[in-house]
JSON list of N, CA and C in Angstrom, two decimals:
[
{"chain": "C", "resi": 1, "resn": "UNK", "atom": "N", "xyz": [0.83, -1.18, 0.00]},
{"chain": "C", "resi": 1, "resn": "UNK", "atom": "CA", "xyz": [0.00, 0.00, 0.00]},
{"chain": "C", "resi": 1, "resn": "UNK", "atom": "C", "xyz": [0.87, 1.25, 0.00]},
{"chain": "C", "resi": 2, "resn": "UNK", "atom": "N", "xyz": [0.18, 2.29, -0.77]},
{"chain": "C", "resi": 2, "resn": "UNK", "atom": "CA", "xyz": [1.04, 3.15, -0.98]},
{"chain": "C", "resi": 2, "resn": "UNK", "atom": "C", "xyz": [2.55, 3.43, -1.56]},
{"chain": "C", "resi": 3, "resn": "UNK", "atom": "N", "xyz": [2.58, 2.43, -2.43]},
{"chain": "C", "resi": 3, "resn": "UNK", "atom": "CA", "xyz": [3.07, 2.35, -3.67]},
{"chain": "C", "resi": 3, "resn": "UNK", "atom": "C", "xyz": [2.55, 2.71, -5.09]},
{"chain": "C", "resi": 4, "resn": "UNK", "atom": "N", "xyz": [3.89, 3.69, -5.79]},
{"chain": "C", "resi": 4, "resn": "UNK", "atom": "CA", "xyz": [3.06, 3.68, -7.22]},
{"chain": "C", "resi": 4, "resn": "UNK", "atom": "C", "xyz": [2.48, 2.13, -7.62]},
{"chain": "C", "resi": 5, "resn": "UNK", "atom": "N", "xyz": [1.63, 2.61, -8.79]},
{"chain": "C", "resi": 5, "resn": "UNK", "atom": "CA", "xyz": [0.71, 1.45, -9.56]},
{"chain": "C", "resi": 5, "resn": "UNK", "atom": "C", "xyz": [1.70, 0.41, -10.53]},
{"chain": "C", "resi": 6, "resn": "UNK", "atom": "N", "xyz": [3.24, 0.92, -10.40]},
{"chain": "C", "resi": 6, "resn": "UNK", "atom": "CA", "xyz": [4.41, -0.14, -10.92]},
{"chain": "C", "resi": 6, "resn": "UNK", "atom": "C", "xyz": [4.68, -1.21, -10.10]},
{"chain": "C", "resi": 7, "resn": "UNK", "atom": "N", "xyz": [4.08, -1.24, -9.02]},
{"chain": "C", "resi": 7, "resn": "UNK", "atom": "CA", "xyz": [4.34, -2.50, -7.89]},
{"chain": "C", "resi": 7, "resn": "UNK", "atom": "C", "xyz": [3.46, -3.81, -8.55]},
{"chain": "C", "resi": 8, "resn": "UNK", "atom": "N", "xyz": [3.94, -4.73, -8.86]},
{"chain": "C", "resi": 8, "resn": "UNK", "atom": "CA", "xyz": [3.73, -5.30, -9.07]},
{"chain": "C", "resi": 8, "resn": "UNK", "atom": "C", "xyz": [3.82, -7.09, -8.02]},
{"chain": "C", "resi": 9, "resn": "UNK", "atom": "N", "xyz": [4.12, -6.76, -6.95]},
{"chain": "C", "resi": 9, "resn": "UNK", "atom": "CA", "xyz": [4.53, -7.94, -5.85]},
{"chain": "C", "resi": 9, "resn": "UNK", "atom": "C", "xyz": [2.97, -8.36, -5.52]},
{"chain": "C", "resi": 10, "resn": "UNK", "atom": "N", "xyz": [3.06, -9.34, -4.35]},
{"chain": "C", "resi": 10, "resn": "UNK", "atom": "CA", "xyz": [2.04, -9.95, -4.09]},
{"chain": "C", "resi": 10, "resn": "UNK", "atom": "C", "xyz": [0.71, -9.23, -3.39]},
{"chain": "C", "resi": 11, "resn": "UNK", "atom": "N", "xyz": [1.90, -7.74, -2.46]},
{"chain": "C", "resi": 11, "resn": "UNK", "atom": "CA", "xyz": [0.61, -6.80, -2.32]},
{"chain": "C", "resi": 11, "resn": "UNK", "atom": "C", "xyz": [-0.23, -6.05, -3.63]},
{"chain": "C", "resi": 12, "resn": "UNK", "atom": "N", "xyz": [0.62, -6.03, -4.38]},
{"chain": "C", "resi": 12, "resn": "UNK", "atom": "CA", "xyz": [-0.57, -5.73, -5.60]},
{"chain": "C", "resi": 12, "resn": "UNK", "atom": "C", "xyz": [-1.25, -5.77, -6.32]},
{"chain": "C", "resi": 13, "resn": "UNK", "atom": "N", "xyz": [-1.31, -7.45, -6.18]},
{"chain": "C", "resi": 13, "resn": "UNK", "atom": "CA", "xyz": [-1.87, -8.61, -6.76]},
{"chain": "C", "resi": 13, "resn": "UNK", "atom": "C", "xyz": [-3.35, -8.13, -5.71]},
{"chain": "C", "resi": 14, "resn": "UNK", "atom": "N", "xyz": [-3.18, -8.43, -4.54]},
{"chain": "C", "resi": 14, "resn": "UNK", "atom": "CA", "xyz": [-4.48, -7.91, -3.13]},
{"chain": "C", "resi": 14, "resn": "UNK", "atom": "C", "xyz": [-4.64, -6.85, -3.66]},
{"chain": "C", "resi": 15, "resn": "UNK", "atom": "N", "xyz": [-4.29, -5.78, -3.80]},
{"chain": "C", "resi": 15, "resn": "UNK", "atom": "CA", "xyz": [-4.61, -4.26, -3.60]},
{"chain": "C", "resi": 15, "resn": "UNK", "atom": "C", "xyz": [-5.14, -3.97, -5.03]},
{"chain": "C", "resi": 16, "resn": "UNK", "atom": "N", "xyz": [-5.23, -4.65, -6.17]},
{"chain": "C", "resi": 16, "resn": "UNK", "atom": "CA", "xyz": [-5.81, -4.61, -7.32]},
{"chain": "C", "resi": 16, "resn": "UNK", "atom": "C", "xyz": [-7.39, -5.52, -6.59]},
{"chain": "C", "resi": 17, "resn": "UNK", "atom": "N", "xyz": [-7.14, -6.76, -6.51]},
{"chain": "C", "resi": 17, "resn": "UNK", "atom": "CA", "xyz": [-8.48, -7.23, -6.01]},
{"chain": "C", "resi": 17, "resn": "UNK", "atom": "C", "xyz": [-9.21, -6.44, -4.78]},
{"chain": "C", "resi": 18, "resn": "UNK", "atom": "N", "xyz": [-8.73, -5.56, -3.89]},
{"chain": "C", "resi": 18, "resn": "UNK", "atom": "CA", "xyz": [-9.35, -4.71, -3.25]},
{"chain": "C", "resi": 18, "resn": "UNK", "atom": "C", "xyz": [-10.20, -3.68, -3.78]},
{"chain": "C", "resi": 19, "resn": "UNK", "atom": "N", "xyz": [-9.29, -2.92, -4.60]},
{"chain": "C", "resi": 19, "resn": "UNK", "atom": "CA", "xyz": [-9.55, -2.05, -5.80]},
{"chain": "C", "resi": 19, "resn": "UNK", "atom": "C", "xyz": [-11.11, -2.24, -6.49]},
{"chain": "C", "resi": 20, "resn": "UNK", "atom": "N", "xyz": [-10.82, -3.54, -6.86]},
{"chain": "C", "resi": 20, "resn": "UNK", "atom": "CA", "xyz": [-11.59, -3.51, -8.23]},
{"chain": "C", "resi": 20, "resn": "UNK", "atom": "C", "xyz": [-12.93, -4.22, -7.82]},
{"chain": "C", "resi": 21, "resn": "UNK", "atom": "N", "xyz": [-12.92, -4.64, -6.11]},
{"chain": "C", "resi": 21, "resn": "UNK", "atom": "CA", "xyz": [-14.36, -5.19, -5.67]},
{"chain": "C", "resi": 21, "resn": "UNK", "atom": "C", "xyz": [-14.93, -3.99, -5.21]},
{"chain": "C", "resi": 22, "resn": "UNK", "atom": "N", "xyz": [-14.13, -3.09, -4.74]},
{"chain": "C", "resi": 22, "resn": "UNK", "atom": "CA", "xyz": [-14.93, -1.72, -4.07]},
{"chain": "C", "resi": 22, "resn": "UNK", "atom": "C", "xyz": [-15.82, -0.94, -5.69]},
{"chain": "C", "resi": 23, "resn": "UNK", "atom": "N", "xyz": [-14.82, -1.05, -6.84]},
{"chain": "C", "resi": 23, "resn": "UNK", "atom": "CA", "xyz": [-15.48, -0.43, -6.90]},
{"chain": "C", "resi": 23, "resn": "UNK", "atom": "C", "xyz": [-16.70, -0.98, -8.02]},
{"chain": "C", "resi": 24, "resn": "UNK", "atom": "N", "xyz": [-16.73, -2.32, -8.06]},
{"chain": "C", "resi": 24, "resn": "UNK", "atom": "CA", "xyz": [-18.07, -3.14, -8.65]},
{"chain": "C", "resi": 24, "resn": "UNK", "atom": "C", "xyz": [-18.72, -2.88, -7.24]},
{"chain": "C", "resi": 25, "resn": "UNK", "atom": "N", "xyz": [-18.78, -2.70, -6.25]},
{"chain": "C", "resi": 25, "resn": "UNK", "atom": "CA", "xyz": [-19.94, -2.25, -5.36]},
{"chain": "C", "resi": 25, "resn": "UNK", "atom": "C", "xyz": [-20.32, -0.94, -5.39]},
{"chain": "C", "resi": 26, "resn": "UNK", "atom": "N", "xyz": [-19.41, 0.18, -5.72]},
{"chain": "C", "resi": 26, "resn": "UNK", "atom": "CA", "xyz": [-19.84, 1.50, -5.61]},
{"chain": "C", "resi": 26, "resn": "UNK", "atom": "C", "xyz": [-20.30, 1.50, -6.78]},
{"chain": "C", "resi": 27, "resn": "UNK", "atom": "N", "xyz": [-20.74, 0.53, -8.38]},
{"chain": "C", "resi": 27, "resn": "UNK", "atom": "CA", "xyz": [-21.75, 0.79, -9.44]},
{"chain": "C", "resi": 27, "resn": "UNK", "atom": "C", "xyz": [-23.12, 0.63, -9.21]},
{"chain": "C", "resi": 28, "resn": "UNK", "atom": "N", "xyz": [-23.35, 0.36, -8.04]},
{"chain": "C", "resi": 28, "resn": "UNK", "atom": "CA", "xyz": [-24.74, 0.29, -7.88]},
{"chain": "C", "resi": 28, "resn": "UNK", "atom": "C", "xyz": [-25.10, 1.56, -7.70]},
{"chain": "C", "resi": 29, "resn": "UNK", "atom": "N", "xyz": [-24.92, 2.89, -7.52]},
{"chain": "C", "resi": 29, "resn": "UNK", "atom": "CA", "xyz": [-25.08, 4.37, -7.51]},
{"chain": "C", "resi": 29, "resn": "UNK", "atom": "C", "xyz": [-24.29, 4.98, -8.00]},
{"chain": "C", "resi": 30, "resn": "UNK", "atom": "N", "xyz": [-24.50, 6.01, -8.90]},
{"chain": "C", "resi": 30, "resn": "UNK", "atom": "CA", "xyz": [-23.64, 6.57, -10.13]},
{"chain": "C", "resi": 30, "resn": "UNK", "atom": "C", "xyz": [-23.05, 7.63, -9.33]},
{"chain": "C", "resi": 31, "resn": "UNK", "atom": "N", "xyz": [-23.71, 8.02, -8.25]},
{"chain": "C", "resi": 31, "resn": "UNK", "atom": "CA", "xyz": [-22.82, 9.22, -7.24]},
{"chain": "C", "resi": 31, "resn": "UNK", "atom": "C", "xyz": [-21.54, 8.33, -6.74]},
{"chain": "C", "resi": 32, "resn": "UNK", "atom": "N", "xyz": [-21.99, 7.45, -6.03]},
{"chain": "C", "resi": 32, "resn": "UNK", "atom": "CA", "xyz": [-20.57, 6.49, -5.07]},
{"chain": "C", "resi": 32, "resn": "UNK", "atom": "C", "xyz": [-19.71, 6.34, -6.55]},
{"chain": "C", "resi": 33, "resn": "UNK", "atom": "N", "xyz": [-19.90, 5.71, -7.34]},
{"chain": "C", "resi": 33, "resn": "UNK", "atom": "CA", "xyz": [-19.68, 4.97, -8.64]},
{"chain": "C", "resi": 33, "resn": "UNK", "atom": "C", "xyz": [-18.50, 6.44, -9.57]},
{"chain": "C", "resi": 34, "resn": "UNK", "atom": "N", "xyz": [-19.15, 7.77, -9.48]},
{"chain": "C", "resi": 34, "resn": "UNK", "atom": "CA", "xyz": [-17.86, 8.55, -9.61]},
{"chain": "C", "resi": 34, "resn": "UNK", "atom": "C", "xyz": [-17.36, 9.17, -8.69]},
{"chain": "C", "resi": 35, "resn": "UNK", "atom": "N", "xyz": [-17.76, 9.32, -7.76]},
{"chain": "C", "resi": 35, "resn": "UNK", "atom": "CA", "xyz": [-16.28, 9.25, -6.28]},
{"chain": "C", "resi": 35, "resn": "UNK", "atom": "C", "xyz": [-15.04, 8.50, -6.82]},
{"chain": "C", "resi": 36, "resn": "UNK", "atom": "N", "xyz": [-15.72, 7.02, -6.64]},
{"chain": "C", "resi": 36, "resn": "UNK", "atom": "CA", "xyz": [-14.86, 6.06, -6.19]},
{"chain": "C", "resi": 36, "resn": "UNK", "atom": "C", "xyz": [-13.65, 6.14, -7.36]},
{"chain": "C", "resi": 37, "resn": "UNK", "atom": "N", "xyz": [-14.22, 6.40, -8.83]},
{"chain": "C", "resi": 37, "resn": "UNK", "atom": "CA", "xyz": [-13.39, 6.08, -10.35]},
{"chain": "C", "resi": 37, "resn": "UNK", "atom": "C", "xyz": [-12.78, 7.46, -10.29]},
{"chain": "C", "resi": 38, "resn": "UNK", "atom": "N", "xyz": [-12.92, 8.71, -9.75]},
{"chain": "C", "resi": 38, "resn": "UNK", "atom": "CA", "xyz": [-12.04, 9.56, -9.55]},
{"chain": "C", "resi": 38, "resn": "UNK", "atom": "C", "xyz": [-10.94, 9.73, -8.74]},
{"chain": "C", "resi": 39, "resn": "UNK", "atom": "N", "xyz": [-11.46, 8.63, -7.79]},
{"chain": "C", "resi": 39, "resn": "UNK", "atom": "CA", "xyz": [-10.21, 8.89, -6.71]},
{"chain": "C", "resi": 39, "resn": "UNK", "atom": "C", "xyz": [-9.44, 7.85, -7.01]},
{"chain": "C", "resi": 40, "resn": "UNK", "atom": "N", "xyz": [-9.70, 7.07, -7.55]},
{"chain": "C", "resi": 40, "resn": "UNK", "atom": "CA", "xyz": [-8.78, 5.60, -8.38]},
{"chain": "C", "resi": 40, "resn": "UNK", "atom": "C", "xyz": [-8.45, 6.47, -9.38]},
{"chain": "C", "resi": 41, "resn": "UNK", "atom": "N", "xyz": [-8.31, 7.18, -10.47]},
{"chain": "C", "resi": 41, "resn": "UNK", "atom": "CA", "xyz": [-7.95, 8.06, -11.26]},
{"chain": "C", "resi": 41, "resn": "UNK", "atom": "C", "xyz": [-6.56, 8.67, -10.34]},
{"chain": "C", "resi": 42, "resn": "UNK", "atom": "N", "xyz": [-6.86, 9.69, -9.58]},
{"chain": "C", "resi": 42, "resn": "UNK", "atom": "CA", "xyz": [-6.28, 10.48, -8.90]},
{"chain": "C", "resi": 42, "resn": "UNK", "atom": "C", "xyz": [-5.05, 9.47, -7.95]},
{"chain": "C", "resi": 43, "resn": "UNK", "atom": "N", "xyz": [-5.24, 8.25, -7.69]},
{"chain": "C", "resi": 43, "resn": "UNK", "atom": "CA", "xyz": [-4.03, 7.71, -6.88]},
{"chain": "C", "resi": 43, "resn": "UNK", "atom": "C", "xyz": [-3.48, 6.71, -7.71]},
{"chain": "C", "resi": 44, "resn": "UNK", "atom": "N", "xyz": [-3.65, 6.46, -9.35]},
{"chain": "C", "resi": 44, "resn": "UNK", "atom": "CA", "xyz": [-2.94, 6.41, -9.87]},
{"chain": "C", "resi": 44, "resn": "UNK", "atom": "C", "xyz": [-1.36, 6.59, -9.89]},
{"chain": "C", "resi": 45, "resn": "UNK", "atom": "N", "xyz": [-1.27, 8.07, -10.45]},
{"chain": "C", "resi": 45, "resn": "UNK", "atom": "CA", "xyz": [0.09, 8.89, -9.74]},
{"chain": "C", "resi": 45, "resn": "UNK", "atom": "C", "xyz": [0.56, 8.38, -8.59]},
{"chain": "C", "resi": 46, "resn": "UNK", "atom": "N", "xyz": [0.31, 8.78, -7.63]},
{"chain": "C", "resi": 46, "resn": "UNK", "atom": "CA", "xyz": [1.00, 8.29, -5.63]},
{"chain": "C", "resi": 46, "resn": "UNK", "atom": "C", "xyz": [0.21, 7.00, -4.93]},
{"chain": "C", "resi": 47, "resn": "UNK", "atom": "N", "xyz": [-0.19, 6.08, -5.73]},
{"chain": "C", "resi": 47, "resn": "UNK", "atom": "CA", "xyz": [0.00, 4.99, -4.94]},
{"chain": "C", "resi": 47, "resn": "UNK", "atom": "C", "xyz": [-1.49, 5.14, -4.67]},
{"chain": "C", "resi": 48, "resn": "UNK", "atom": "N", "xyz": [-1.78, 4.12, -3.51]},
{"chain": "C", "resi": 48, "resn": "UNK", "atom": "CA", "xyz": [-3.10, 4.19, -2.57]},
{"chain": "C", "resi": 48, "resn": "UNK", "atom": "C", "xyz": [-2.51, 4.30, -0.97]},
{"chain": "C", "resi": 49, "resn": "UNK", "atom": "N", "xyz": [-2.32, 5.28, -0.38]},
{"chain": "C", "resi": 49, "resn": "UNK", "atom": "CA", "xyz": [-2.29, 5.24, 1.07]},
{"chain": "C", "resi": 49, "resn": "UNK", "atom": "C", "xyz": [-3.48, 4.94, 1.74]},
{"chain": "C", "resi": 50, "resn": "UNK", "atom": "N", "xyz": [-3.53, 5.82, 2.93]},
{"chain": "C", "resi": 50, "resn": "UNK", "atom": "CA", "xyz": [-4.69, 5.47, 3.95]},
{"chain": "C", "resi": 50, "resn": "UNK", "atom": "C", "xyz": [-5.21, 5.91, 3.35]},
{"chain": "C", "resi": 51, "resn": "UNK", "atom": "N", "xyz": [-5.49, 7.64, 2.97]},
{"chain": "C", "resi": 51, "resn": "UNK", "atom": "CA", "xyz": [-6.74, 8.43, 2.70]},
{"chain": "C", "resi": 51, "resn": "UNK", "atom": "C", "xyz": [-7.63, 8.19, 1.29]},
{"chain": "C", "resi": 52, "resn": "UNK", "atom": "N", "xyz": [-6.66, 7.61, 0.30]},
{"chain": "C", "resi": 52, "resn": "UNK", "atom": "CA", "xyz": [-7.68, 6.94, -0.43]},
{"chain": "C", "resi": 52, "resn": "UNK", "atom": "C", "xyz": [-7.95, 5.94, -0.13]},
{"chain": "C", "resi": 53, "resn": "UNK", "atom": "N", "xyz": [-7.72, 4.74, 0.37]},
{"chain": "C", "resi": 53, "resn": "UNK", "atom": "CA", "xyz": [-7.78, 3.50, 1.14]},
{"chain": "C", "resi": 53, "resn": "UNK", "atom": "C", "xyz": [-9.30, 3.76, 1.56]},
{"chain": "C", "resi": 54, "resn": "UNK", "atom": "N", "xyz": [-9.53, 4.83, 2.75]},
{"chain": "C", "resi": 54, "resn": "UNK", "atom": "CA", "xyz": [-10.51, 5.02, 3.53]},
{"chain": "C", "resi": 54, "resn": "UNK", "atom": "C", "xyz": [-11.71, 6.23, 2.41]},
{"chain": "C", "resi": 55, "resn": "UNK", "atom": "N", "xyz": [-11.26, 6.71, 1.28]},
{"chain": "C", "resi": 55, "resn": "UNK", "atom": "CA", "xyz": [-12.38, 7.26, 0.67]},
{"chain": "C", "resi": 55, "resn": "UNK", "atom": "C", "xyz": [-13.13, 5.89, 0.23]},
{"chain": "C", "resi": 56, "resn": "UNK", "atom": "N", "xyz": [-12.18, 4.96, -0.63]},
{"chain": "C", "resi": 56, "resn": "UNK", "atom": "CA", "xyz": [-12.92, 4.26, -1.79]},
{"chain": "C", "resi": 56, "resn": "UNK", "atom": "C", "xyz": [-13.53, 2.84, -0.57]},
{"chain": "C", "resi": 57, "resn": "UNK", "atom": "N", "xyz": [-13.51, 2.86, 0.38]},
{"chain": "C", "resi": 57, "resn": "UNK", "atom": "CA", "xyz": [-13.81, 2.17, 1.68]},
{"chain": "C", "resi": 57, "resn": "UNK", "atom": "C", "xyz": [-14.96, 2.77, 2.23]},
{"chain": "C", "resi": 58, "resn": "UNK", "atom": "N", "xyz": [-15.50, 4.06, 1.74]},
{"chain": "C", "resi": 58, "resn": "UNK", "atom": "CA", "xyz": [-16.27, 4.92, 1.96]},
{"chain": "C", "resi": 58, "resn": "UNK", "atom": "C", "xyz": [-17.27, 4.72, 1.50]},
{"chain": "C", "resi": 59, "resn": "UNK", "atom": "N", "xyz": [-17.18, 5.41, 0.18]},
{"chain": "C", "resi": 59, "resn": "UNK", "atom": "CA", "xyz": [-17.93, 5.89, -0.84]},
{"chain": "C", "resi": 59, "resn": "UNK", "atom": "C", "xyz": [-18.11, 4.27, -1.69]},
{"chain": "C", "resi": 60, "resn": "UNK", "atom": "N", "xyz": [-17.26, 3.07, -1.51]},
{"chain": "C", "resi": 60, "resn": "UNK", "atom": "CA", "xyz": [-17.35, 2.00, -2.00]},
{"chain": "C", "resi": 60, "resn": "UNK", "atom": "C", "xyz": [-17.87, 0.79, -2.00]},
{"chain": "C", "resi": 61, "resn": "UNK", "atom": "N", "xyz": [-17.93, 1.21, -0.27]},
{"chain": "C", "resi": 61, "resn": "UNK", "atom": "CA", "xyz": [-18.71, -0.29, 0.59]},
{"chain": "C", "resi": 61, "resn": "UNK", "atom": "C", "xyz": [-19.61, -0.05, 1.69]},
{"chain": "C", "resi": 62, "resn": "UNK", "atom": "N", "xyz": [-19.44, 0.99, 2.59]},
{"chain": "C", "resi": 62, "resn": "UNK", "atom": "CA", "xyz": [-20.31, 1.59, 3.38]},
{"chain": "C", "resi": 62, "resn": "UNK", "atom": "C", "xyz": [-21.60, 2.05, 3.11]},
{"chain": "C", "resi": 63, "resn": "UNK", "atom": "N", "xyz": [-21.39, 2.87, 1.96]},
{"chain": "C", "resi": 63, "resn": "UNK", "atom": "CA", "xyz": [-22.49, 3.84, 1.77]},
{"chain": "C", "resi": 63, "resn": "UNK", "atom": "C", "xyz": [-23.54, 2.86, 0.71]},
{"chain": "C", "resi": 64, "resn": "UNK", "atom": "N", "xyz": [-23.13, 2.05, -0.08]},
{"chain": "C", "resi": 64, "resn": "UNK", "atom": "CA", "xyz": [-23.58, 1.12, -0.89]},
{"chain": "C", "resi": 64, "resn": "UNK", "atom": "C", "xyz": [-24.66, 0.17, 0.18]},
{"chain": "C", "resi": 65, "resn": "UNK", "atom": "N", "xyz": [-23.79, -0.39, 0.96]},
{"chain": "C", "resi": 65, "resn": "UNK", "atom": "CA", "xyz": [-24.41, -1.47, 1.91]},
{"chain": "C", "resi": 65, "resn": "UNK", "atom": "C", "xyz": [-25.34, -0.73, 2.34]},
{"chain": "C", "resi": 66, "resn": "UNK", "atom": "N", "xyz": [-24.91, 0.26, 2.69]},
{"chain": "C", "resi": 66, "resn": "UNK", "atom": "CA", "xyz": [-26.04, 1.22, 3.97]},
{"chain": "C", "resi": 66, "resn": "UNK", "atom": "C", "xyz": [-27.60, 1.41, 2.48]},
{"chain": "C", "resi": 67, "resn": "UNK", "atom": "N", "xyz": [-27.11, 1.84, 1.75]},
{"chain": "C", "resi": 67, "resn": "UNK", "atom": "CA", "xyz": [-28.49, 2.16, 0.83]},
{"chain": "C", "resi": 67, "resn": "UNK", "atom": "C", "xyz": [-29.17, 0.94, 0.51]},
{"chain": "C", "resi": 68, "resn": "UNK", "atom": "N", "xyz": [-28.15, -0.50, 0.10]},
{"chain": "C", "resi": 68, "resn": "UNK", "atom": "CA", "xyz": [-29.04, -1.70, 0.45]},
{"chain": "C", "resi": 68, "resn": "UNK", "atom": "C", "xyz": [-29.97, -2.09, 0.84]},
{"chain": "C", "resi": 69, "resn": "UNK", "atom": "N", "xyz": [-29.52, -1.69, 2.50]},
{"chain": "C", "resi": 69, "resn": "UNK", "atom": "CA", "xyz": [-30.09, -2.17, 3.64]},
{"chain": "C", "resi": 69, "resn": "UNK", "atom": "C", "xyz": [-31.28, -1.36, 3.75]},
{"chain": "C", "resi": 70, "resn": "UNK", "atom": "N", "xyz": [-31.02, 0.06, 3.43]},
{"chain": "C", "resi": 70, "resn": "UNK", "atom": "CA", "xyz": [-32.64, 0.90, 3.57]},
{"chain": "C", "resi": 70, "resn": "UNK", "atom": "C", "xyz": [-33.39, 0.61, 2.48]},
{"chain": "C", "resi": 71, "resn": "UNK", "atom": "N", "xyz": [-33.33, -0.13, 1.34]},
{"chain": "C", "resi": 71, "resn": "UNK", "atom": "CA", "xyz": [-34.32, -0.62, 0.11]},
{"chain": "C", "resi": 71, "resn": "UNK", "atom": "C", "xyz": [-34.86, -1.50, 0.83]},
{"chain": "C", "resi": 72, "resn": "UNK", "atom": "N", "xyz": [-34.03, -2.77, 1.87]},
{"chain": "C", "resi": 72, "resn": "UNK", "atom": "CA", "xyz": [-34.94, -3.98, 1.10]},
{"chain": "C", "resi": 72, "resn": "UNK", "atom": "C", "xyz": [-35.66, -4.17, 3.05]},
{"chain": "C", "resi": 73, "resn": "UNK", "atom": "N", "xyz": [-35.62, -2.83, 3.47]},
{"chain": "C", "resi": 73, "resn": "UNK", "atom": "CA", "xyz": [-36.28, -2.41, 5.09]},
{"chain": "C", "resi": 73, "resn": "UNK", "atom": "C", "xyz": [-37.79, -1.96, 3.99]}
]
């Protein structure tokens, strides 16, 4: 984590499959859905630290689940 997107080791093998489940969950809402593809855009360049870590953790899986859960209430 928090490595440019040239890392190619076994954490980035995870941190691509992290990546890319957050953000097939944040397509279920086109708001979460461009958060999430902008800030994956944007940490391109510098890696993924915490603070995108914890946006696309946000806007990717939280807020998704949470709207879920108030549909099928």
């Amino acid at each position: 984590f928090g490595q440019p997107i040239a890392d190619f080791g076994v954490l980035g093998i995870i941190e691509t499959y992290l990546i890319g489940s957050l953000l097939k969950l944040s397509e279920a809402d086109e708001r979460t859905a461009s958060v999430v593809l902008a800030t994956l855009i944007y940490a391109l360049e510098s890696g993924i630290d915490a603070f995108v870590l914890s946006v696309l953790l946000l806007f990717g899986g939280v807020l998704v689940m949470h709207r879920k859960a108030k549909i099928q209430i």
